[in-house]
Amino acid sequence: MPTEQELMVELGVGRNSLREAIKVLQAQGIIDTRHGFGMFVAEENLSALYDTLSFRGQMSLRQNGQSASELVDVRQALETGLIGIAIASATQNHLQRLGDCVQQMEQHAAAGEGFTDADRQFHQILFEPLNNRLLSNLMGVFWDVYHSIHDSISSFPHDQEMLVETARGHRRILDAVIAKDVQTAQALMAHHFDGIRTLLEQRSATASGN
């Protein structure tokens, strides 16, 4: 894995926040720290990580949703922090495949159909230029957990207006990636998570009122 300093820069977080997150991952056996060598991701534990994070996220929805919100924070930090590096390394082939994914989303949205597979592929391809298999797998885990939480709190997972807006959001991100506009891409990626944050806030408010 990258060093602490590199992670702080890539994820845009402070040293204390990063170290607290690392401690949690170490306690769960996800990260192995070897003195004098650095930090390593235990790939064989990624399936267990999904089970653990998904369980914590779902259980938190019955209370204040804090764990679910923190999981969204982690995914947002990863994707927003790394998109600049991904843009710099993206090839024409990556851009073409991203465009195909967005086109599929738009077609499904127009028909009022969900597009989970195309959505997942978009985010996978977006960070494929980083050429880091372990990171890709880890981000895939957070994507899966994110959508399990989203599906649990969204009353209308296939609402056409929501589908069209989601597809449009991916189109805007793609346009920024093609233009190599890192600042806009980062802002759009951060905005990409506004919807689920609103749902979590509504869920928390409802839980507090009961």
Steps between C-alpha positions, in 0.01 A plus 500: 500500500607867469672661797308703758613825339393385155160388629448833676563683174297263281200482733512857626485401868704589808755274667286432807192403294711275279666326794163438668370342178814286472458380860146385424614314187788343692264383775283333238800331339458693177834681512828347610767745617855367483760708680760623255303385195170689506131416482349216300142403416410139582317413180352179635310701761307718252196271496492508877535877484186527289305286746622704796441843345165404354383366836616812685338726243168318509492486879576871526195578285286383790654770718666824391663374180847614610687193373316516168592868469865423580506235226376760252775734627765237429377430148475871425851563633644219289334596174533878538861472611611263226310631198773749411761225470255286304434785255873547439541131414178438306538379142264539207389143559399585857308805381318299235396235750388764747293655223340164426403464867342844511311432179360180653393695811323761290318239295386307808399821678290609202317167523454529877738210562779470755862482387696362794745303284584797276543720808743257661694459175529878462669542838717194445623622161545855629771387743639218289784727372647495851602141426458398864306175528473504877373856501248415228374207706478713812306771318273231360419390855407855598287533183309183587448607861392847385232357273375256760445799730345710221255226407399464865411867549368597157123460471515536123819329376371509140331841502551626144578860598767376740642262238522775239675735743746226604584428136540873438738524794721228353495680163626818667781309671598342169505839326737634767722192469517537122586870540764406763336752731607356835346772717156464338522120508579506873211737571259287296616183669445654843154618388432145378438395861254775592199280425585222742603753766155659477336158531714417803415831666130438441532148637686627808240769562222242476681265737554781751133587491389147584 
